[in-house]
């Protein structure tokens, strides 16, 4: 007697599974998040286990896109058979950048299938012509049905597949609406299987939620090989692509692009971008070198401190972790004996960049003190250092690379943690002033 297949209920928030519907998820305790899904049938595996010592390593073949930014952020190019997820806000340029990528690959005699599920062929063609893209090896296919897409893949045999977007694709065998948890998960899993078996390099566009996360189940990001986030404001001139997952390369790589009438173009020297309007001649402005993937960026931290008429002063940040900033202000008040209880404090990263690196701690506090005391920090100096709870300045990694980038861009010196200058080569220290500090009090007395 065969066992009857039972439907399952999956939480759209935490992906937990239940045997029956209930109003509240027992795992994440959110209400009305369970959706019904039917069990899927699985075929027997045709592969077998292989000893690790018997596997012959072969170098992964990569598709070179532009020999610069895109190849760097993907770890040296797009690996054949890989699947890359690109997420970003509406109107930020996801379709534009993948159309440009398609053209660069088509110029290498690679066949591209662009599945435009959100727009008609005429609309996508109009966008492509605005970007001066008319290559005959780029094929547009307006479809959202996965079965029809698989048939087109069999007929066309493309080298590259672009899905725009994953949230509106659906598998007709599944009894759920497009964009549901099971549809997004199963369609992505099927695309991954096709990519691996047919060695089709696949790019998938994903929607994001109001919080900035990829819409749909978190398992979507686990399934793909690479996850890229398109950051920035759709009304701003500059956009940033950041890699948060990469099975074939380094994560946290950053690609900065500028929007033009003919598409997105890479900014070749991003440090100059963030410092092009350097206002170091005003109090509250400090330059800090940060590590972004395999590169170094020099960014400007700007602070504004003003007296507050209210009992609860305002503390706001833009591009800097607010919890980290609150901790640093507490250290500054406790260890440096600077009263901040009646002061509104604002901190901003110029250029719209977001940083999480603790090496910017010292620069953030010096910018605050500079604005509070209305004094100028030394001109042409960069600040490096992590601030501990005791007020001590801790050493940071990649100190040589940070200083080298600062010297290359014309800075005359740097403030850095005690003990890190001794191991630096002469090419860094020559004609470059290094001031070591042990505590936040030392840094304030030395610079301000």
CSV table of C-alpha atoms in Angstrom, one decimal:
chain,number,residue,atom,x,y,z
A,1,UNK,CA,0.0,0.0,0.0
A,2,UNK,CA,1.5,3.3,-1.1
A,3,UNK,CA,2.0,6.1,1.4
A,4,UNK,CA,0.0,9.2,0.7
A,5,UNK,CA,2.1,12.3,0.1
A,6,UNK,CA,1.2,15.0,2.6
A,7,UNK,CA,1.5,18.7,1.9
A,8,UNK,CA,3.9,20.8,4.0
A,9,UNK,CA,3.6,24.3,5.3
A,10,UNK,CA,6.7,26.4,5.0
A,11,UNK,CA,7.5,29.7,6.9
A,12,UNK,CA,8.3,32.5,4.4
A,13,UNK,CA,10.5,34.1,7.1
A,14,UNK,CA,12.7,31.4,8.5
A,15,UNK,CA,12.0,28.5,6.0
A,16,UNK,CA,10.8,26.2,8.9
A,17,UNK,CA,8.5,23.4,7.8
A,18,UNK,CA,5.3,22.3,9.6
A,19,UNK,CA,2.9,19.3,8.9
A,20,UNK,CA,-0.2,21.5,9.2
A,21,UNK,CA,-1.1,25.1,9.1
A,22,UNK,CA,-0.9,27.2,12.2
A,23,UNK,CA,-1.3,31.0,12.7
A,24,UNK,CA,2.1,31.5,14.3
A,25,UNK,CA,5.4,30.0,13.3
A,26,UNK,CA,6.7,28.0,16.2
A,27,UNK,CA,10.4,28.7,15.2
A,28,UNK,CA,10.5,32.5,14.5
A,29,UNK,CA,7.2,33.3,16.2
A,30,UNK,CA,6.0,35.5,13.3
A,31,UNK,CA,2.3,35.5,12.4
A,32,UNK,CA,0.6,34.4,9.1
A,33,UNK,CA,3.9,33.4,7.4
A,34,UNK,CA,3.1,29.8,6.6
A,35,UNK,CA,2.4,28.9,2.9
A,36,UNK,CA,1.4,25.5,1.6
A,37,UNK,CA,3.7,23.6,-0.7
A,38,UNK,CA,3.4,20.2,-2.3
A,39,UNK,CA,6.1,17.5,-1.9
A,40,UNK,CA,8.4,17.2,-4.9
A,41,UNK,CA,9.5,14.0,-6.4
A,42,UNK,CA,13.2,13.2,-6.6
A,43,UNK,CA,14.9,10.8,-9.0
A,44,UNK,CA,17.6,8.3,-7.9
A,45,UNK,CA,21.1,9.7,-8.1
A,46,UNK,CA,23.2,8.6,-11.1
A,47,UNK,CA,26.5,9.6,-9.4
A,48,UNK,CA,28.6,7.7,-6.8
A,49,UNK,CA,31.0,8.7,-4.1
A,50,UNK,CA,34.6,9.3,-5.1
A,51,UNK,CA,37.7,9.2,-3.0
A,52,UNK,CA,39.3,12.7,-2.5
A,53,UNK,CA,42.7,11.4,-3.5
A,54,UNK,CA,41.4,10.0,-6.8
A,55,UNK,CA,40.1,13.3,-8.0
A,56,UNK,CA,42.1,15.0,-10.7
A,57,UNK,CA,42.0,18.8,-10.2
A,58,UNK,CA,41.3,20.8,-13.3
A,59,UNK,CA,41.5,24.6,-13.6
A,60,UNK,CA,38.0,26.1,-13.9
A,61,UNK,CA,37.4,27.7,-17.2
A,62,UNK,CA,36.4,31.4,-16.8
A,63,UNK,CA,34.7,33.8,-19.2
A,64,UNK,CA,36.5,37.1,-19.2
A,65,UNK,CA,34.1,39.9,-19.2
A,66,UNK,CA,36.2,43.1,-19.2
A,67,UNK,CA,39.6,42.2,-17.7
A,68,UNK,CA,39.0,44.7,-15.0
A,69,UNK,CA,36.2,45.4,-12.5
A,70,UNK,CA,33.7,42.6,-13.3
A,71,UNK,CA,36.4,40.0,-13.6
A,72,UNK,CA,37.9,41.1,-10.3
A,73,UNK,CA,34.6,41.0,-8.4
A,74,UNK,CA,33.9,37.5,-9.8
A,75,UNK,CA,37.3,36.3,-8.8
A,76,UNK,CA,38.9,36.3,-12.2
A,77,UNK,CA,35.9,36.0,-14.5
A,78,UNK,CA,32.7,34.1,-14.6
A,79,UNK,CA,33.2,30.4,-14.2
A,80,UNK,CA,31.5,28.2,-16.8
A,81,UNK,CA,28.5,26.5,-15.3
A,82,UNK,CA,28.3,28.9,-12.4
A,83,UNK,CA,25.2,30.8,-11.3
A,84,UNK,CA,25.4,34.4,-10.1
A,85,UNK,CA,22.7,36.2,-8.2
A,86,UNK,CA,22.5,40.0,-8.6
A,87,UNK,CA,20.2,41.8,-6.2
A,88,UNK,CA,19.4,45.5,-5.9
A,89,UNK,CA,16.7,48.2,-5.5
A,90,UNK,CA,14.2,48.9,-8.4
A,91,UNK,CA,15.7,51.2,-11.0
A,92,UNK,CA,19.2,51.0,-9.8
A,93,UNK,CA,20.5,49.4,-13.1
A,94,UNK,CA,20.5,45.6,-12.7
A,95,UNK,CA,19.1,45.0,-16.2
A,96,UNK,CA,21.3,47.6,-17.7
A,97,UNK,CA,24.5,46.2,-16.3
A,98,UNK,CA,23.6,42.6,-17.4
A,99,UNK,CA,22.8,43.8,-20.9
A,100,UNK,CA,26.2,45.4,-21.0
A,101,UNK,CA,27.7,42.2,-19.7
A,102,UNK,CA,25.9,40.3,-22.4
A,103,UNK,CA,27.3,42.5,-25.1
A,104,UNK,CA,30.9,42.0,-23.8
A,105,UNK,CA,30.5,38.3,-23.8
A,106,UNK,CA,28.7,38.2,-27.2
A,107,UNK,CA,31.8,40.0,-28.7
A,108,UNK,CA,33.7,36.9,-27.8
A,109,UNK,CA,31.4,34.8,-30.0
A,110,UNK,CA,29.4,33.5,-27.1
A,111,UNK,CA,25.7,32.9,-27.5
A,112,UNK,CA,23.5,34.8,-24.9
A,113,UNK,CA,19.9,34.0,-24.0
A,114,UNK,CA,18.3,36.9,-22.1
A,115,UNK,CA,15.0,35.8,-20.5
A,116,UNK,CA,13.2,39.1,-20.0
A,117,UNK,CA,10.2,38.1,-17.9
A,118,UNK,CA,9.5,41.6,-16.6
A,119,UNK,CA,9.5,43.4,-19.9
A,120,UNK,CA,8.4,42.6,-23.5
A,121,UNK,CA,10.9,42.0,-26.2
A,122,UNK,CA,10.2,45.5,-27.6
A,123,UNK,CA,10.8,47.2,-24.2
A,124,UNK,CA,14.1,45.3,-23.6
A,125,UNK,CA,15.2,46.0,-27.2
A,126,UNK,CA,14.5,49.7,-26.7
A,127,UNK,CA,16.7,49.7,-23.6
A,128,UNK,CA,19.5,47.8,-25.5
A,129,UNK,CA,19.4,50.3,-28.4
A,130,UNK,CA,19.7,53.2,-25.9
A,131,UNK,CA,22.9,51.5,-24.7
A,132,UNK,CA,24.0,51.0,-28.4
A,133,UNK,CA,23.7,47.2,-27.9
A,134,UNK,CA,22.6,45.4,-31.1
A,135,UNK,CA,24.8,42.3,-31.2
A,136,UNK,CA,23.2,39.4,-33.2
A,137,UNK,CA,24.4,36.7,-30.7
A,138,UNK,CA,22.1,38.2,-27.9
A,139,UNK,CA,18.7,36.5,-28.0
A,140,UNK,CA,15.7,37.9,-26.2
A,141,UNK,CA,13.1,35.6,-24.9
A,142,UNK,CA,10.0,36.9,-23.0
A,143,UNK,CA,8.9,34.0,-20.8
A,144,UNK,CA,8.3,33.2,-17.2
A,145,UNK,CA,7.4,29.5,-17.6
A,146,UNK,CA,10.4,27.3,-16.6
A,147,UNK,CA,9.4,24.5,-18.9
A,148,UNK,CA,9.3,26.8,-21.9
A,149,UNK,CA,12.7,28.2,-20.9
A,150,UNK,CA,14.2,24.7,-20.7
A,151,UNK,CA,12.8,24.0,-24.2
A,152,UNK,CA,14.5,27.2,-25.5
A,153,UNK,CA,17.7,26.2,-23.9
A,154,UNK,CA,17.6,22.9,-25.7
A,155,UNK,CA,17.0,24.5,-29.1
A,156,UNK,CA,19.4,27.4,-28.8
A,157,UNK,CA,22.3,25.8,-26.6
A,158,UNK,CA,23.5,29.2,-25.3
A,159,UNK,CA,26.8,29.7,-23.5
A,160,UNK,CA,25.3,32.3,-21.1
A,161,UNK,CA,21.8,32.5,-19.6
A,162,UNK,CA,20.4,35.7,-18.0
A,163,UNK,CA,17.2,35.5,-16.0
A,164,UNK,CA,15.3,38.8,-15.3
A,165,UNK,CA,14.1,38.1,-12.7
A,166,UNK,CA,13.9,35.0,-10.5
A,167,UNK,CA,10.9,36.2,-8.5
A,168,UNK,CA,8.5,36.0,-11.4
A,169,UNK,CA,9.7,32.7,-12.9
A,170,UNK,CA,7.5,29.7,-12.1
A,171,UNK,CA,7.4,25.9,-12.5
A,172,UNK,CA,3.9,24.8,-13.7
A,173,UNK,CA,4.3,21.5,-11.8
A,174,UNK,CA,4.2,23.3,-8.5
A,175,UNK,CA,0.8,24.4,-7.1
A,176,UNK,CA,1.9,27.8,-5.9
A,177,UNK,CA,2.1,31.4,-7.2
A,178,UNK,CA,5.2,32.9,-8.8
A,179,UNK,CA,7.4,34.5,-6.1
A,180,UNK,CA,6.4,32.1,-3.4
A,181,UNK,CA,9.0,30.3,-1.3
A,182,UNK,CA,8.7,27.0,-3.0
A,183,UNK,CA,8.6,28.5,-6.5
A,184,UNK,CA,11.7,30.6,-6.0
A,185,UNK,CA,13.6,27.8,-4.3
A,186,UNK,CA,12.7,25.0,-6.8
A,187,UNK,CA,13.2,27.2,-9.9
A,188,UNK,CA,16.6,28.3,-8.7
A,189,UNK,CA,17.5,24.7,-7.9
A,190,UNK,CA,16.5,23.6,-11.4
A,191,UNK,CA,18.4,26.4,-13.0
A,192,UNK,CA,21.5,25.4,-11.0
A,193,UNK,CA,21.1,21.8,-12.1
A,194,UNK,CA,20.9,22.9,-15.8
A,195,UNK,CA,23.9,25.3,-15.4
A,196,UNK,CA,26.1,22.5,-13.9
A,197,UNK,CA,25.1,19.8,-16.4
A,198,UNK,CA,25.2,21.9,-19.5
A,199,UNK,CA,28.0,24.3,-18.4
A,200,UNK,CA,25.9,27.3,-19.0
A,201,UNK,CA,27.1,30.4,-17.2
A,202,UNK,CA,24.0,31.8,-15.6
A,203,UNK,CA,23.2,35.3,-14.2
A,204,UNK,CA,20.0,35.8,-12.2
A,205,UNK,CA,18.4,39.1,-11.1
A,206,UNK,CA,16.8,39.1,-7.7
A,207,UNK,CA,14.4,41.7,-6.1
A,208,UNK,CA,15.2,43.0,-2.7
A,209,UNK,CA,13.0,43.8,0.3
A,210,UNK,CA,12.8,47.2,2.1
A,211,UNK,CA,15.5,46.1,4.4
A,212,UNK,CA,17.9,45.5,1.5
A,213,UNK,CA,17.9,41.7,1.6
A,214,UNK,CA,17.2,39.5,-1.4
A,215,UNK,CA,13.4,38.8,-1.6
A,216,UNK,CA,12.4,35.2,-1.0
A,217,UNK,CA,13.8,32.4,1.1
A,218,UNK,CA,17.4,32.7,2.4
A,219,UNK,CA,18.1,29.3,0.8
A,220,UNK,CA,18.2,31.2,-2.5
A,221,UNK,CA,21.5,32.7,-1.6
A,222,UNK,CA,22.8,29.3,-0.4
A,223,UNK,CA,22.0,27.7,-3.7
A,224,UNK,CA,23.9,30.0,-6.0
A,225,UNK,CA,27.6,30.2,-6.4
A,226,UNK,CA,28.0,34.0,-6.2
A,227,UNK,CA,25.9,36.7,-4.6
A,228,UNK,CA,26.3,40.3,-5.7
A,229,UNK,CA,24.5,43.3,-4.2
A,230,UNK,CA,23.9,46.4,-6.2
A,231,UNK,CA,24.0,49.4,-3.8
A,232,UNK,CA,23.3,53.1,-4.1
A,233,UNK,CA,20.5,55.4,-4.8
A,234,UNK,CA,18.7,55.2,-8.1
A,235,UNK,CA,18.9,59.0,-8.4
A,236,UNK,CA,22.6,59.1,-7.6
A,237,UNK,CA,25.4,59.2,-10.2
A,238,UNK,CA,27.5,56.5,-8.6
A,239,UNK,CA,26.5,52.8,-7.9
A,240,UNK,CA,28.4,50.1,-6.1
A,241,UNK,CA,28.4,46.3,-6.7
A,242,UNK,CA,29.6,44.3,-3.7
A,243,UNK,CA,30.3,40.5,-3.6
A,244,UNK,CA,29.0,39.0,-0.3
A,245,UNK,CA,29.4,35.4,-1.4
A,246,UNK,CA,31.8,33.8,-4.0
A,247,UNK,CA,32.7,30.1,-4.2
A,248,UNK,CA,35.3,30.9,-6.8
A,249,UNK,CA,37.0,34.0,-5.5
A,250,UNK,CA,37.3,36.6,-2.7
A,251,UNK,CA,34.3,38.1,-1.0
A,252,UNK,CA,33.7,41.8,-0.1
A,253,UNK,CA,35.1,42.9,-3.4
A,254,UNK,CA,33.8,46.3,-4.4
A,255,UNK,CA,33.1,47.6,-7.9
A,256,UNK,CA,32.2,51.3,-8.2
A,257,UNK,CA,30.3,52.4,-11.3
A,258,UNK,CA,29.1,55.7,-12.7
A,259,UNK,CA,25.9,56.1,-14.6
A,260,UNK,CA,26.0,57.7,-18.1
A,261,UNK,CA,23.6,58.1,-20.9
A,262,UNK,CA,25.1,55.1,-22.6
A,263,UNK,CA,25.2,52.9,-19.5
A,264,UNK,CA,27.3,52.1,-16.5
A,265,UNK,CA,31.1,52.6,-16.5
A,266,UNK,CA,33.7,51.6,-14.0
A,267,UNK,CA,35.3,54.2,-11.8
A,268,UNK,CA,39.0,53.4,-12.2
A,269,UNK,CA,40.3,55.3,-9.2
A,270,UNK,CA,37.6,55.2,-6.5
A,271,UNK,CA,39.7,56.8,-3.9
A,272,UNK,CA,39.9,60.0,-5.9
A,273,UNK,CA,36.1,59.8,-6.3
A,274,UNK,CA,35.5,59.9,-2.5
A,275,UNK,CA,38.2,62.6,-2.0
A,276,UNK,CA,37.5,64.8,-5.0
A,277,UNK,CA,35.8,67.4,-2.8
A,278,UNK,CA,38.0,66.9,0.2
A,279,UNK,CA,37.0,69.4,2.8
A,280,UNK,CA,39.9,68.8,5.2
A,281,UNK,CA,40.1,72.6,5.6
A,282,UNK,CA,37.0,72.5,7.8
A,283,UNK,CA,36.8,71.0,11.3
A,284,UNK,CA,35.3,67.6,11.6
A,285,UNK,CA,36.8,66.0,8.5
A,286,UNK,CA,39.2,63.1,8.6
A,287,UNK,CA,40.5,60.7,5.8
A,288,UNK,CA,40.7,57.0,6.6
A,289,UNK,CA,42.0,54.1,4.4
A,290,UNK,CA,39.8,51.1,4.5
A,291,UNK,CA,40.1,47.6,3.0
A,292,UNK,CA,37.4,46.6,0.4
A,293,UNK,CA,38.1,43.1,-0.9
A,294,UNK,CA,41.5,43.1,-2.5
A,295,UNK,CA,41.7,46.9,-2.8
A,296,UNK,CA,42.3,50.0,-0.5
A,297,UNK,CA,39.9,52.9,-0.5
A,298,UNK,CA,40.6,56.3,1.0
A,299,UNK,CA,37.3,57.7,2.3
A,300,UNK,CA,36.4,60.9,4.1
A,301,UNK,CA,34.6,60.8,7.5
A,302,UNK,CA,32.7,64.0,8.3
A,303,UNK,CA,31.4,64.7,11.8
A,304,UNK,CA,29.2,67.5,13.1
A,305,UNK,CA,28.8,68.2,16.8
A,306,UNK,CA,26.4,70.9,18.1
A,307,UNK,CA,24.8,71.7,21.4
A,308,UNK,CA,21.4,70.1,21.9
A,309,UNK,CA,18.4,71.9,23.5
A,310,UNK,CA,16.8,68.6,24.5
A,311,UNK,CA,17.6,66.1,27.3
A,312,UNK,CA,18.1,63.3,24.8
A,313,UNK,CA,20.7,64.4,22.2
A,314,UNK,CA,20.5,63.1,18.6
A,315,UNK,CA,23.1,60.6,17.4
A,316,UNK,CA,22.8,59.8,13.7
A,317,UNK,CA,25.2,58.1,11.2
A,318,UNK,CA,25.2,57.6,7.5
A,319,UNK,CA,27.3,54.7,6.2
A,320,UNK,CA,28.7,53.9,9.7
A,321,UNK,CA,27.3,51.2,12.1
A,322,UNK,CA,25.2,53.2,14.6
A,323,UNK,CA,25.7,50.7,17.4
A,324,UNK,CA,29.5,50.8,16.9
A,325,UNK,CA,29.3,54.6,16.9
A,326,UNK,CA,27.4,54.7,20.2
A,327,UNK,CA,30.1,52.4,21.7
A,328,UNK,CA,32.9,54.7,20.4
A,329,UNK,CA,31.2,57.8,21.8
A,330,UNK,CA,30.9,56.1,25.2
A,331,UNK,CA,34.6,55.3,25.1
A,332,UNK,CA,35.4,58.9,24.2
A,333,UNK,CA,33.4,60.3,27.0
A,334,UNK,CA,34.7,57.8,29.6
A,335,UNK,CA,38.4,57.6,28.7
A,336,UNK,CA,39.1,61.1,27.2
A,337,UNK,CA,36.7,62.9,29.7
A,338,UNK,CA,34.9,64.8,27.0
A,339,UNK,CA,31.3,65.5,28.0
A,340,UNK,CA,28.8,64.6,25.2
A,341,UNK,CA,25.5,64.3,27.2
A,342,UNK,CA,24.2,67.7,25.8
A,343,UNK,CA,25.6,67.4,22.2
A,344,UNK,CA,23.9,66.3,19.0
A,345,UNK,CA,26.4,64.3,16.9
A,346,UNK,CA,26.2,63.3,13.3
A,347,UNK,CA,28.7,61.2,11.3
A,348,UNK,CA,28.6,60.7,7.5
A,349,UNK,CA,30.7,58.7,5.0
A,350,UNK,CA,31.1,60.8,1.8
A,351,UNK,CA,30.1,59.2,-1.4
A,352,UNK,CA,27.3,57.0,0.0
A,353,UNK,CA,29.7,54.2,1.0
A,354,UNK,CA,29.0,51.9,3.9
A,355,UNK,CA,31.8,50.6,6.0
A,356,UNK,CA,32.0,48.1,8.9
A,357,UNK,CA,35.8,47.9,9.3
A,358,UNK,CA,37.0,48.8,12.9
A,359,UNK,CA,40.1,50.4,11.4
A,360,UNK,CA,38.0,53.5,10.9
A,361,UNK,CA,37.3,53.9,14.7
A,362,UNK,CA,40.1,56.3,15.3
A,363,UNK,CA,39.2,58.5,12.4
A,364,UNK,CA,35.5,58.7,13.5
A,365,UNK,CA,36.4,59.8,17.0
A,366,UNK,CA,39.0,62.4,15.8
A,367,UNK,CA,36.4,63.8,13.4
A,368,UNK,CA,33.9,64.2,16.3
A,369,UNK,CA,36.4,65.9,18.6
A,370,UNK,CA,37.6,68.1,15.7
A,371,UNK,CA,34.1,69.3,15.2
A,372,UNK,CA,33.3,69.6,18.9
A,373,UNK,CA,36.4,71.8,19.6
A,374,UNK,CA,36.2,73.5,16.2
A,375,UNK,CA,39.9,72.7,15.5
A,376,UNK,CA,41.5,71.5,12.3
A,377,UNK,CA,43.3,68.1,12.2
A,378,UNK,CA,46.7,68.1,10.4
A,379,UNK,CA,46.3,68.6,6.7
A,380,UNK,CA,47.4,65.8,4.4
A,381,UNK,CA,47.2,63.2,7.2
A,382,UNK,CA,45.3,59.9,7.2
A,383,UNK,CA,44.2,58.1,10.4
A,384,UNK,CA,44.2,54.4,11.0
A,385,UNK,CA,43.3,52.4,14.2
A,386,UNK,CA,40.8,50.4,16.0
A,387,UNK,CA,39.6,51.8,19.4
A,388,UNK,CA,39.1,49.4,22.3
A,389,UNK,CA,36.8,49.8,25.3
A,390,UNK,CA,39.8,50.9,27.4
A,391,UNK,CA,40.5,53.7,25.0
A,392,UNK,CA,43.6,51.9,23.6
A,393,UNK,CA,44.4,52.1,19.9
A,394,UNK,CA,44.7,48.6,18.6
A,395,UNK,CA,46.7,47.4,15.6
A,396,UNK,CA,45.0,46.7,12.3
A,397,UNK,CA,45.9,44.4,9.4
A,398,UNK,CA,47.2,45.5,5.9
A,399,UNK,CA,48.9,48.6,7.4
A,400,UNK,CA,51.5,48.7,4.6
A,401,UNK,CA,48.9,48.6,1.8
A,402,UNK,CA,46.9,51.4,3.5
A,403,UNK,CA,49.9,53.7,3.9
A,404,UNK,CA,51.1,53.0,0.4
A,405,UNK,CA,47.7,54.0,-1.0
A,406,UNK,CA,47.7,57.2,1.1
A,407,UNK,CA,51.2,58.1,-0.1
A,408,UNK,CA,50.3,57.4,-3.7
A,409,UNK,CA,47.4,59.9,-3.5
A,410,UNK,CA,49.6,62.7,-2.1
A,411,UNK,CA,49.2,62.5,1.6
A,412,UNK,CA,52.2,63.5,3.7
A,413,UNK,CA,51.8,61.4,6.8
A,414,UNK,CA,49.6,59.1,8.9
A,415,UNK,CA,48.5,58.4,12.5
A,416,UNK,CA,48.6,54.7,13.3
A,417,UNK,CA,48.7,52.4,16.3
A,418,UNK,CA,51.8,52.1,18.4
A,419,UNK,CA,54.2,49.4,17.2
A,420,UNK,CA,53.2,49.1,13.6
A,421,UNK,CA,55.7,51.6,12.1
A,422,UNK,CA,58.8,49.4,12.9
A,423,UNK,CA,58.1,46.8,10.3
A,424,UNK,CA,57.4,49.1,7.4
A,425,UNK,CA,59.8,49.2,4.5
A,426,UNK,CA,61.8,52.3,3.6
A,427,UNK,CA,59.8,53.0,0.5
A,428,UNK,CA,56.8,53.7,2.8
A,429,UNK,CA,58.6,55.7,5.5
A,430,UNK,CA,60.7,57.8,3.3
A,431,UNK,CA,59.3,61.4,3.1
A,432,UNK,CA,56.2,60.2,4.9
A,433,UNK,CA,55.6,61.3,8.5
A,434,UNK,CA,54.3,58.5,10.8
A,435,UNK,CA,52.9,59.3,14.2
A,436,UNK,CA,52.2,56.4,16.5
A,437,UNK,CA,49.6,56.7,19.3
A,438,UNK,CA,48.8,54.3,22.2
A,439,UNK,CA,45.4,55.7,23.4
A,440,UNK,CA,42.7,57.9,22.2
A,441,UNK,CA,43.9,60.6,24.6
A,442,UNK,CA,47.3,60.5,22.9
A,443,UNK,CA,45.7,60.9,19.5
A,444,UNK,CA,43.6,63.9,20.6
A,445,UNK,CA,46.6,65.7,22.2
A,446,UNK,CA,48.8,65.0,19.2
A,447,UNK,CA,46.5,66.1,16.5
A,448,UNK,CA,44.1,68.5,18.0
